[in-house]
Tab-separated table of C-alpha atoms and ligand atoms in Angstrom:
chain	number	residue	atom	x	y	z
A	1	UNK	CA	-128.086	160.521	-75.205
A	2	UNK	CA	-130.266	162.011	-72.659
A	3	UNK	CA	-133.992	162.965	-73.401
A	4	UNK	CA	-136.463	164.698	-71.566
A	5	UNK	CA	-140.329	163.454	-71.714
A	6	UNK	CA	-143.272	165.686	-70.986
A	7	UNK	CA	-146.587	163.990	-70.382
A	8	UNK	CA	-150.460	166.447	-69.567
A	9	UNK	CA	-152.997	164.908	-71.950
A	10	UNK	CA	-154.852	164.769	-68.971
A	11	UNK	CA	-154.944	165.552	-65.083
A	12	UNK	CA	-151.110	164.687	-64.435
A	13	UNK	CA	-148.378	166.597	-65.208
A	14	UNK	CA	-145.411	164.193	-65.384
A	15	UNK	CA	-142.072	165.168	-66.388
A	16	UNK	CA	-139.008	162.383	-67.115
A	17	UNK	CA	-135.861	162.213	-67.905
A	18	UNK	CA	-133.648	159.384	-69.393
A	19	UNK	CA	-130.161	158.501	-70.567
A	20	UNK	CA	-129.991	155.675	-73.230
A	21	UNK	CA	-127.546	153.099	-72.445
A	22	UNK	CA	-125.003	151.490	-74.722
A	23	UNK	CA	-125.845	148.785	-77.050
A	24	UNK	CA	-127.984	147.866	-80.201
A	25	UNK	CA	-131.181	147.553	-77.441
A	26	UNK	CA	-133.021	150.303	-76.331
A	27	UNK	CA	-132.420	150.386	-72.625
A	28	UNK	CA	-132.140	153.203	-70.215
A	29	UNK	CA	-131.752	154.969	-67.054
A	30	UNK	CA	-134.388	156.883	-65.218
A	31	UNK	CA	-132.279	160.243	-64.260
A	32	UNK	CA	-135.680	161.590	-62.629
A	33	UNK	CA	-139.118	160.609	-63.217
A	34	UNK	CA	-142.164	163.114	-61.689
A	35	UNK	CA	-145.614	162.534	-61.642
A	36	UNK	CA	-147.830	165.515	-60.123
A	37	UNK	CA	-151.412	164.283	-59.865
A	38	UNK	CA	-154.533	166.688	-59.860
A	39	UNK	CA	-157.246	164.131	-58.697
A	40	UNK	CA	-157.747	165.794	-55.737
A	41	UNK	CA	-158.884	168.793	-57.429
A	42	UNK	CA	-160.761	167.171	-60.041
A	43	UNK	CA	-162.341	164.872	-57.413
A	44	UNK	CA	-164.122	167.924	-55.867
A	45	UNK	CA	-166.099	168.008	-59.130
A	46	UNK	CA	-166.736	164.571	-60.012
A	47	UNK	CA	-164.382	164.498	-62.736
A	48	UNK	CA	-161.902	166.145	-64.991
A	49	UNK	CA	-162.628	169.543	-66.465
A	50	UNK	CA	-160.341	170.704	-69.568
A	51	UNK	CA	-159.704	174.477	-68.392
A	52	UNK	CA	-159.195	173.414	-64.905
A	53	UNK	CA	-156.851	170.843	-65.892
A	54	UNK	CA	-155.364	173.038	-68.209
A	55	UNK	CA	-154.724	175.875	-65.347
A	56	UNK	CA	-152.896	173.850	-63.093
A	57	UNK	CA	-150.702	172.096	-66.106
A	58	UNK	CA	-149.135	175.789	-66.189
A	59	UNK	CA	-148.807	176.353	-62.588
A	60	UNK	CA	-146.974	173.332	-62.470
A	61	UNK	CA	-145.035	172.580	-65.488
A	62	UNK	CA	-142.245	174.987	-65.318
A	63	UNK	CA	-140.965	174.145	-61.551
A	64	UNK	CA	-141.879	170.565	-62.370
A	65	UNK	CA	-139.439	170.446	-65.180
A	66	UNK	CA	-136.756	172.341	-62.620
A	67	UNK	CA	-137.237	169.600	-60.288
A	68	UNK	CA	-136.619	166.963	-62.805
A	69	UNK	CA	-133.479	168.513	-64.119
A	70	UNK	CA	-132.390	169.048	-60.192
A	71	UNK	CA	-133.036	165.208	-59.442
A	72	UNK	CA	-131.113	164.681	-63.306
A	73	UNK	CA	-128.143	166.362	-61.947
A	74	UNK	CA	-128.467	168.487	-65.093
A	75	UNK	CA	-129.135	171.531	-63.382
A	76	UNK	CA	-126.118	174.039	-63.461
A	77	UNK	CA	-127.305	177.461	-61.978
A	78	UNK	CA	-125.745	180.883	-63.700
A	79	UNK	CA	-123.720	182.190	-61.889
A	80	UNK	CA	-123.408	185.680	-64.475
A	81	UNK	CA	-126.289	187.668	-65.571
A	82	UNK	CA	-127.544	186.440	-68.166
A	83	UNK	CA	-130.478	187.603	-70.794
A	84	UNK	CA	-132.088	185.341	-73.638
A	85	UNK	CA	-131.060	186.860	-76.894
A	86	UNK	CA	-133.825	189.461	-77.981
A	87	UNK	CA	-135.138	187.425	-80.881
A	88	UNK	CA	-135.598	184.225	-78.924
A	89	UNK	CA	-137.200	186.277	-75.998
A	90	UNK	CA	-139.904	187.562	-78.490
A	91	UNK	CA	-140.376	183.962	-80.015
A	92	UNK	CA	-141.444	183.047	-76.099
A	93	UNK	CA	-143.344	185.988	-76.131
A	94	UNK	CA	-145.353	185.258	-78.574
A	95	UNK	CA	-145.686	181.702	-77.885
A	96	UNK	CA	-146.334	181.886	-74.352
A	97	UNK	CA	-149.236	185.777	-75.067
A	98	UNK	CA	-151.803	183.832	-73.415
A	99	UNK	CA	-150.126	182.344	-70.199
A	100	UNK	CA	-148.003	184.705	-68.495
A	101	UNK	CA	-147.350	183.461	-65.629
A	102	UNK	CA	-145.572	180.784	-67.340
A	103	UNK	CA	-144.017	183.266	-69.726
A	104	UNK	CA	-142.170	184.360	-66.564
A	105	UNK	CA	-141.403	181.228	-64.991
A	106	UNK	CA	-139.688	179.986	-68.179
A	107	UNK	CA	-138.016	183.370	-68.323
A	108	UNK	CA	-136.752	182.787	-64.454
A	109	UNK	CA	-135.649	179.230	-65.583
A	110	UNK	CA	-133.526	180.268	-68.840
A	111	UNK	CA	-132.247	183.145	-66.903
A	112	UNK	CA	-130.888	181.169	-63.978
A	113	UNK	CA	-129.601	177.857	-65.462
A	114	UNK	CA	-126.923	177.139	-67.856
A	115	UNK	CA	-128.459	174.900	-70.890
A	116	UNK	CA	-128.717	171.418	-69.897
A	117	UNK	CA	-127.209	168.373	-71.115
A	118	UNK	CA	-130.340	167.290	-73.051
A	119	UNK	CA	-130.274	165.844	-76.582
A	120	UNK	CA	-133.848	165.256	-77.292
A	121	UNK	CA	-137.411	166.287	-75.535
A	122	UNK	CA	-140.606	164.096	-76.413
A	123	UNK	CA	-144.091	165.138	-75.868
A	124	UNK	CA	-147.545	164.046	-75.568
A	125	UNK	CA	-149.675	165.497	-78.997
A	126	UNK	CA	-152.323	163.560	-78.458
A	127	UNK	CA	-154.691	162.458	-77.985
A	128	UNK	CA	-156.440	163.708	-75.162
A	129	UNK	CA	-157.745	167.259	-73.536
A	130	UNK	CA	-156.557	169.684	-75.951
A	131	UNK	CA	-156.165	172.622	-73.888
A	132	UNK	CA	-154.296	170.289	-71.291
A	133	UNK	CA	-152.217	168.638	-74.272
A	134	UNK	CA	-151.272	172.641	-75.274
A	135	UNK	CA	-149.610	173.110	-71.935
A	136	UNK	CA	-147.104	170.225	-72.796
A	137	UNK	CA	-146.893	171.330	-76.008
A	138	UNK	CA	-145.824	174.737	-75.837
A	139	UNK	CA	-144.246	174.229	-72.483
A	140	UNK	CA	-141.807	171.630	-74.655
A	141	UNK	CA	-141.885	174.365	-77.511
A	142	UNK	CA	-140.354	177.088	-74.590
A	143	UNK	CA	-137.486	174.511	-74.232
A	144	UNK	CA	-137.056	174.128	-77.577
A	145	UNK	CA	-136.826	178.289	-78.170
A	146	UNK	CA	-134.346	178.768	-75.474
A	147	UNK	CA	-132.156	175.568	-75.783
A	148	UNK	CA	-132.383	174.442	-79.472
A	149	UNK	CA	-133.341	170.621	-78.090
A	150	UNK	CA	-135.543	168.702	-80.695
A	151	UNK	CA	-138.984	167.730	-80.343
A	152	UNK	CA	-140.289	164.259	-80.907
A	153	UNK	CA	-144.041	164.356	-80.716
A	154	UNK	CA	-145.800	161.034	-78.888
A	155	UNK	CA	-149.047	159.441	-79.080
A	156	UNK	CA	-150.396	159.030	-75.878
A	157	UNK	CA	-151.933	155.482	-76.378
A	158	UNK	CA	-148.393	154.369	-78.456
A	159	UNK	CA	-147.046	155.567	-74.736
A	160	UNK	CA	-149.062	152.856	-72.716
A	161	UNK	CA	-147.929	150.438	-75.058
A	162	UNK	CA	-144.602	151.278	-74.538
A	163	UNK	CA	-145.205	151.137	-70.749
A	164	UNK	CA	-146.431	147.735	-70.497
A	165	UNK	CA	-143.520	146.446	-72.737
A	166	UNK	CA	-141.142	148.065	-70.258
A	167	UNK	CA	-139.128	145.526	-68.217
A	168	UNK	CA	-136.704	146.640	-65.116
A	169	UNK	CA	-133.253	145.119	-64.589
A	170	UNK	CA	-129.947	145.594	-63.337
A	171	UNK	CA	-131.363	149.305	-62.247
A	172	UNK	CA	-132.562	149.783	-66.340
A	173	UNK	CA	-135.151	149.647	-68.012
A	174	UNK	CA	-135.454	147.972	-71.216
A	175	UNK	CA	-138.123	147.285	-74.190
A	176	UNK	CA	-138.437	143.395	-74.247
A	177	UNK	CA	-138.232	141.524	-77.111
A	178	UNK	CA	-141.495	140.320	-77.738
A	179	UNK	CA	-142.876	138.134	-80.118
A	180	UNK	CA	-145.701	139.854	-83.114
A	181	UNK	CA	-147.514	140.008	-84.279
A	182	UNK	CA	-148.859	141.148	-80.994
A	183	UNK	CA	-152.715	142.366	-79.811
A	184	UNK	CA	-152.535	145.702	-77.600
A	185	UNK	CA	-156.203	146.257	-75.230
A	186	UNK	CA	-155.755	149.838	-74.393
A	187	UNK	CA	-158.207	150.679	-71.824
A	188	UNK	CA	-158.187	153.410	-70.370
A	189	UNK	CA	-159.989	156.598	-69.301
A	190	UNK	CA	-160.836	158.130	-72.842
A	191	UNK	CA	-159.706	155.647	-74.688
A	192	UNK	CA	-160.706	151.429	-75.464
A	193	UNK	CA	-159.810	149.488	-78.313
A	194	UNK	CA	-157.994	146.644	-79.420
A	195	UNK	CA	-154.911	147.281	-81.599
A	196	UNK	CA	-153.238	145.117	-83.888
A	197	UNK	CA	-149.442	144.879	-83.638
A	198	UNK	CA	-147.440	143.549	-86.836
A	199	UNK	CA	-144.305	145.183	-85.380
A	200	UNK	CA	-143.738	148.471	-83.284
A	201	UNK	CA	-144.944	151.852	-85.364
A	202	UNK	CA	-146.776	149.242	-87.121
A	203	UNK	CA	-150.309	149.371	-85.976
A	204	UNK	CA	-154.329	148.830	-86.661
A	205	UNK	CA	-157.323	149.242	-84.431
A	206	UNK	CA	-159.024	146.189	-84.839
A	207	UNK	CA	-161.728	146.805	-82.325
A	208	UNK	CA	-163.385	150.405	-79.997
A	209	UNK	CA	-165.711	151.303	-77.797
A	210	UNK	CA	-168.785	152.953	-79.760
A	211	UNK	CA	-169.494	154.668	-77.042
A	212	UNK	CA	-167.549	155.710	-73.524
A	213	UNK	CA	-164.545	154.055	-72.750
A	214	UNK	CA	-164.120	151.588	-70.214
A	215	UNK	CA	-162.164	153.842	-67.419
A	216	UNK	CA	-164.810	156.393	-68.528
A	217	UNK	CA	-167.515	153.740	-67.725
A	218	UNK	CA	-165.976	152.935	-64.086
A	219	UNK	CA	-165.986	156.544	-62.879
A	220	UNK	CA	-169.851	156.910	-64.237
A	221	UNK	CA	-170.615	154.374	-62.731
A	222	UNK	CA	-169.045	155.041	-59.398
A	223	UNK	CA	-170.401	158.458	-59.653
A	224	UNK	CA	-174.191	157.414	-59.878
A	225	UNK	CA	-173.011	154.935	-56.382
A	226	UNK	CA	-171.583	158.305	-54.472
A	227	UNK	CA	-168.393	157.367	-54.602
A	228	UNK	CA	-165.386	159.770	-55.813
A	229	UNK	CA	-163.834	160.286	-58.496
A	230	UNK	CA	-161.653	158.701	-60.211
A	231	UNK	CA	-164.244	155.843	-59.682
A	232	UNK	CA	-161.960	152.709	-61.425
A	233	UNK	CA	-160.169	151.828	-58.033
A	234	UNK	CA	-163.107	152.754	-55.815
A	235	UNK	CA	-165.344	150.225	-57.439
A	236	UNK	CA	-162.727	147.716	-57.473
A	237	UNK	CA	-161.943	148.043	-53.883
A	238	UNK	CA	-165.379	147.655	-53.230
A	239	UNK	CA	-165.386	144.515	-55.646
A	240	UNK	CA	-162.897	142.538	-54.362
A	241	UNK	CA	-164.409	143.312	-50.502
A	242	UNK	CA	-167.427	141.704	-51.876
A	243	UNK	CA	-165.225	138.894	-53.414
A	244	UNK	CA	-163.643	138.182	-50.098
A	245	UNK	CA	-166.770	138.589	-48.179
A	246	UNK	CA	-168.159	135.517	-50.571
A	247	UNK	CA	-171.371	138.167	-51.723
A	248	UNK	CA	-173.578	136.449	-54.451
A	249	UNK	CA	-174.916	139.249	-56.538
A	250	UNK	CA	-178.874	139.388	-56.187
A	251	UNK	CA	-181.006	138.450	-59.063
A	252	UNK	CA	-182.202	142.063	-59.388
A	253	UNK	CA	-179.056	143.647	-59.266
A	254	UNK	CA	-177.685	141.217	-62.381
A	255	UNK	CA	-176.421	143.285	-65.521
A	256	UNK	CA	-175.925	143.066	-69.019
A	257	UNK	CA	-172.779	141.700	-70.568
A	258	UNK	CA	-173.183	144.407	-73.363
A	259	UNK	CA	-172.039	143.322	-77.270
A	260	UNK	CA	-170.940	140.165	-76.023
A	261	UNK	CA	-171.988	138.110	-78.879
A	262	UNK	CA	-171.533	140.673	-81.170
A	263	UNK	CA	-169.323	138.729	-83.294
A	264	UNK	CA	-166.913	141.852	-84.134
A	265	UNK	CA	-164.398	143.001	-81.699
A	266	UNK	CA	-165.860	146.286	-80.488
A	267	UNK	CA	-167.430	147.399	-77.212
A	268	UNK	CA	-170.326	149.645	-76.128
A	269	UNK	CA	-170.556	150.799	-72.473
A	270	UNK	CA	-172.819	153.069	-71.906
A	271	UNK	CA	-175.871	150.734	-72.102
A	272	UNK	CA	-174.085	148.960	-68.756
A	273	UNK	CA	-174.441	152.735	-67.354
A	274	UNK	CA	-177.841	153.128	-68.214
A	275	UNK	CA	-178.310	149.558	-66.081
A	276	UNK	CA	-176.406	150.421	-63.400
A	277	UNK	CA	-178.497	153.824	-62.962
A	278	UNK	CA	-181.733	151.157	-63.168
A	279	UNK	CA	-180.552	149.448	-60.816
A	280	UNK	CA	-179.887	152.443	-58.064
A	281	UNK	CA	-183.279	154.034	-58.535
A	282	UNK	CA	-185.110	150.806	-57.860
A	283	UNK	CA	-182.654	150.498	-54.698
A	284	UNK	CA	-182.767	154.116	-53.231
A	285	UNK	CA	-181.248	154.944	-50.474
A	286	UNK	CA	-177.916	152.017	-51.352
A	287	UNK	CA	-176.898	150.131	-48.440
A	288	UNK	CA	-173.591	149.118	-48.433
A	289	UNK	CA	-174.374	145.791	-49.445
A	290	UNK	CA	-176.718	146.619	-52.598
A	291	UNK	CA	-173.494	148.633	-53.352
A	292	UNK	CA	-170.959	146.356	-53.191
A	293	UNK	CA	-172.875	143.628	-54.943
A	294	UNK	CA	-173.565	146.561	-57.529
A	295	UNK	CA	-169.703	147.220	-57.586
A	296	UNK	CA	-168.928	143.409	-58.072
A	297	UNK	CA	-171.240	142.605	-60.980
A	298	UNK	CA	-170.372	146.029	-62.445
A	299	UNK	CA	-166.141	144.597	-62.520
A	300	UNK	CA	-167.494	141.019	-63.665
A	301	UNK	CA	-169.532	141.848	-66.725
A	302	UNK	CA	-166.796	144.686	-67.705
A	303	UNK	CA	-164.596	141.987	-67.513
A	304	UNK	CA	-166.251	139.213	-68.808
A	305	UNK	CA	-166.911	141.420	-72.280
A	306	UNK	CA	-163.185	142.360	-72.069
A	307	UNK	CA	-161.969	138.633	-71.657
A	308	UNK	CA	-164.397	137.371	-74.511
A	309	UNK	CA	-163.327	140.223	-77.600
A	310	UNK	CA	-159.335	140.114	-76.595
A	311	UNK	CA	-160.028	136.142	-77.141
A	312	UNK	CA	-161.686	136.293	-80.212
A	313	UNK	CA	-158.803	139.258	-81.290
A	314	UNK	CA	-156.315	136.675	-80.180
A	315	UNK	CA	-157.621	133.939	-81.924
A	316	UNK	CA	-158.367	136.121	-85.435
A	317	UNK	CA	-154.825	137.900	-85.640
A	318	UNK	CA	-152.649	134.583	-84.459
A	319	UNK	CA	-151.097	137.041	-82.150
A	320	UNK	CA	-148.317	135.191	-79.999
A	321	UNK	CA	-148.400	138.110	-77.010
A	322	UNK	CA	-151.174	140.690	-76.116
A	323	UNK	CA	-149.968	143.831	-74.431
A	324	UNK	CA	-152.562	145.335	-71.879
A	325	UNK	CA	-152.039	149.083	-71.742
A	326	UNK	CA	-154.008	152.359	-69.959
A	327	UNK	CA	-154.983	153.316	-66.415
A	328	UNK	CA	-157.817	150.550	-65.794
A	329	UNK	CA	-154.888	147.858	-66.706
A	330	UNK	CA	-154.280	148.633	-62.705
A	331	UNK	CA	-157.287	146.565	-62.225
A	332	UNK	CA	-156.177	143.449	-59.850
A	333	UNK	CA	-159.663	141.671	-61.599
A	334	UNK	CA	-158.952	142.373	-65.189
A	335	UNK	CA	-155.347	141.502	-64.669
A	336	UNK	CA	-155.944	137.908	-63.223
A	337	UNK	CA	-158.860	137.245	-65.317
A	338	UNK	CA	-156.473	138.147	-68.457
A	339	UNK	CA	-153.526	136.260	-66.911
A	340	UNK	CA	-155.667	132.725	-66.276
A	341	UNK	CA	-156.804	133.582	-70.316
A	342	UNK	CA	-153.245	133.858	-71.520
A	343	UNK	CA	-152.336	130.422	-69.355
A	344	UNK	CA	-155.067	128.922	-71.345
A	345	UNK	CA	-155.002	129.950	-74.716
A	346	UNK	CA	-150.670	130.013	-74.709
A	347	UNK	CA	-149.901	133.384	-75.366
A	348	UNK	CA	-147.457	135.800	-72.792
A	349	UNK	CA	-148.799	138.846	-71.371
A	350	UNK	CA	-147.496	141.814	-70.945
A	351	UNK	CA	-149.195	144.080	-68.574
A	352	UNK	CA	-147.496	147.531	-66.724
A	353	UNK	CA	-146.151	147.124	-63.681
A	354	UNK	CA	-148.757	149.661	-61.243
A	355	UNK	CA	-146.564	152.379	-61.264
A	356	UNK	CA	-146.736	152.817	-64.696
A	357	UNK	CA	-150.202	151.851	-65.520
A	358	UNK	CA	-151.791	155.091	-65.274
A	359	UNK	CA	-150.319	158.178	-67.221
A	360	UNK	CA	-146.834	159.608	-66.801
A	361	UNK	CA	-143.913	160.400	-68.857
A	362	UNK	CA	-141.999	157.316	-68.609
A	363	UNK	CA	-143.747	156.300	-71.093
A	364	UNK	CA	-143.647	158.716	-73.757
A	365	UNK	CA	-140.254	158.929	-73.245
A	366	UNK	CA	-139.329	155.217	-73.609
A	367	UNK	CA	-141.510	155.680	-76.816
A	368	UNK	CA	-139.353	158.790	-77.956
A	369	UNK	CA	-136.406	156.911	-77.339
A	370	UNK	CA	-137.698	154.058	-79.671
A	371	UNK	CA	-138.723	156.413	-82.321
A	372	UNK	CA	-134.774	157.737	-82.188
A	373	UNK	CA	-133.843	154.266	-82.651
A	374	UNK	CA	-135.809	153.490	-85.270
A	375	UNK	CA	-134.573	156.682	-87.366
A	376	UNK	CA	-137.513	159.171	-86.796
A	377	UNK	CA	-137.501	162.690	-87.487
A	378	UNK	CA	-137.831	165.281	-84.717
A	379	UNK	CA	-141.009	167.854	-85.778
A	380	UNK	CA	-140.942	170.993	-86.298
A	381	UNK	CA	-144.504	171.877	-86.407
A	382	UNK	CA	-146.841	170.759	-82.995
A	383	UNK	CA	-150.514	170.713	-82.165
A	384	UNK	CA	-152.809	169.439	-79.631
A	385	UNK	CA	-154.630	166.727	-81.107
A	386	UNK	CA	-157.659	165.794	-79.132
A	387	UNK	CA	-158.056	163.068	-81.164
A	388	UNK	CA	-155.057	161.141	-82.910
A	389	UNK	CA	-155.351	157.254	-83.672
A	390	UNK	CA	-152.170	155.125	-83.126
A	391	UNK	CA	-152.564	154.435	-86.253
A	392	UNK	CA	-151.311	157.740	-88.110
A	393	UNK	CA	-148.846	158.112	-85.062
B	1	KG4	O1	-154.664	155.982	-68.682
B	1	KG4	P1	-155.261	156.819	-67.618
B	1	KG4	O2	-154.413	157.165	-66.419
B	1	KG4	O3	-155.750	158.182	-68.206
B	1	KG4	C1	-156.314	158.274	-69.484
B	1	KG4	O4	-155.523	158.328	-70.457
B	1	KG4	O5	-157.560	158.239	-69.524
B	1	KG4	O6	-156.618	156.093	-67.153
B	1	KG4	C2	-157.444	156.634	-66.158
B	1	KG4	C3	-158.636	155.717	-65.993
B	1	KG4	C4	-159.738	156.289	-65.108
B	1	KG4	O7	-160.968	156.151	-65.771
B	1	KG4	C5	-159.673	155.408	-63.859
B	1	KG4	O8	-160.935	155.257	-63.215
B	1	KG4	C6	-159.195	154.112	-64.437
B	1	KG4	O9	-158.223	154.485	-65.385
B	1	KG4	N1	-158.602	153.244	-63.410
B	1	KG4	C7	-159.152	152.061	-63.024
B	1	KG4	C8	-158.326	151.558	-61.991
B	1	KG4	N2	-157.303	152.444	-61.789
B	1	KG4	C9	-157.495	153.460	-62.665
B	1	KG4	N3	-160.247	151.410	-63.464
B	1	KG4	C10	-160.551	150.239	-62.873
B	1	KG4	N4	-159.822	149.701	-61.866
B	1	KG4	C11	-158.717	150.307	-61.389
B	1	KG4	N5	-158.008	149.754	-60.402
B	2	ZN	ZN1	-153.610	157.351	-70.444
């Protein structure tokens, strides 16, 4: 059973492919797994712009996806002429009328490889940028027209779940047998909430951001200190420099630890945006000290509001593990400061390894993988779905 994933909700295109192995678990091989970031691009404009990100998902996809089946060893080149049979040729036609370039690199592909050995493609719905999201879609959709493969649409945030609960060994990968009900924090860029676990495709937010998400919060605020973009590592590096350098964060420069005693298990960040920008105005021009102070108070009261809800989410759902899922899980901060809470409080963590902490399609193909196991249907019907809880996933 081989399946290929394909992963551009948002600035990385990301292409894998997997072979289940034997047995009742669901473990696997990675045959190729290829992760082209734009964040240089974006980072010339301070952050990620749908069209643009949308534009360089079709440049990329169709050689991306060549690559991967090259790496796969699933890549048999024609060695006849060959033609796609006139009706599926139109079907690509018409779904591909508004991107031709990738119109003819799919037609290039079909025309000069034999049909691979692939049994199954998943793809990212949603949520996330819809026009990036389309790219994946219909790119997954071309595949689909020329090879007859089966889609399994993916929910994104169902993908870093997946990712965290991923476990290498013996050169596999496996999904680990944890204990639920379980607590997922999904933080990332778009997205921050707290998710109830009573078993996997079982799931309920219990707690969101009312406002920006957290990642979405870290590049704001790393925007308004001149640093680039994405702005989650930048501030961290500067955090942890200001850690090791012993800095005590001035009384001025203190911030708010917002919805902290809120009592319910959601978060709002953009208040702690609106302090940060306080902050910098009454501190014009930043030295690099004001900045790194700023930086480290920024990371603690993130993650001293992040610490306090998963507690409390902990503590109300009896959950035996929390999963920590989404690009700012890369956070070396957030990750000890969750760690020492599970020590305390007796549950296990499960946190992504770094690789696979920010998007790629490892993880919505693990997750396709799992919904094969668990007897789902492939769709027929796809659409990007900008926004698309876990919960109806
Ligand atoms: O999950 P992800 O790759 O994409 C989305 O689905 O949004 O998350 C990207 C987010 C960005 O906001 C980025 O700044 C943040 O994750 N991020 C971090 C770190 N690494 C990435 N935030 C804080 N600390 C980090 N080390
Ligand atoms: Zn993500």
């Amino acid at each position: 059973m081989i399946l290929l994933a394909i992963e551009t909700s948002c600035d990385e295109t990301a292409i894998s492919i997997i072979k289940r192995a034997r047995g009742k678990q669901v473990r696997f091989e990675v045959l190729s797994h290829k992760v082209l970031s734009q964040i240089d691009l974006h980072a010339q404009y301070g952050g990620v712009f749908p069209m643009l990100a949308k534009r360089e998902h079709a440049k990329a996809i169709t050689q991306l996806i060549a690559e991967a089946l090259g790496e796969a060893e699933l890549l048999v080149e024609r060695t006849n002429t060959f033609h796609l049979p006139h009706a599926k040729r139109k079907k690509l036609e018409t779904l591909l009328e508004r991107e031709p370039e990738m119109l003819q690199a799919m037609n290039t592909l079909f025309e000069g490889i034999q049909k691979p050995l692939v049994d199954a493609i998943a793809v990212t719905e949603g949520p996330g940028l819809e026009p990036a999201l389309w790219i994946g879609i219909t790119a997954a959709q071309a595949l689909r027209t020329a090879w007859d493969i089966p889609i399994y649409p993916i929910n994104h945030m169902e993908g870093h779940v997946m990712a965290s609960i991923l476990q290498e060994k013996d050169g596999l990968y496996e999904l680990q047998d944890i204990e639920f009900p379980a607590c997922a924090l999904l933080i990332s860029g778009g997205h921050t909430e707290i998710v109830r676990i009573a078993k996997l495709r079982s799931y309920t937010v219990i707690g969101k951001t009312r406002d920006d998400a957290v990642g979405e919060a870290f590049d704001k605020a790393a925007r308004m200190m001149d640093l680039p973009y994405p702005g989650g590592p930048e501030i961290s590096r500067l955090a942890e420099y200001a850690r090791k350098e012993g800095l005590v964060v001035r009384d001025d420069l203190r911030l708010p630890r917002p919805m902290l005693h809120s009592g319910d298990l959601n978060f709002s960040c953009s208040g702690l945006k609106t302090a940060v920008l306080t902050r910098i105005q009454k501190n014009k021009p930043l030295d690099d000290i004001t900045r790194r102070m700023l930086a480290l108070e920024f990371e603690n009261a993130i993650t001293d509001v992040i610490v306090a809800k998963v507690k409390q989410a902990m503590y109300e759902t009896r959950a035996k593990s929390l999963i920590v899922g989404g690009g700012v899980s890369a956070n070396t901060h957030i990750r000890f400061a969750l760690q020492e809470l599970a020590t305390a409080e007796g549950f296990t963590l499960y946190i992504p390894d770094r690789k696979l902490s920010t998007d790629n399609a490892l993880m919505i193909a693990s997750t396709g993988l799992m919904h094969l196991d668990v007897g789902e249907e492939p769709r027929a019907k796809l659409a990007a779905r900008g926004s698309w809880s876990i919960e109806e996933s």
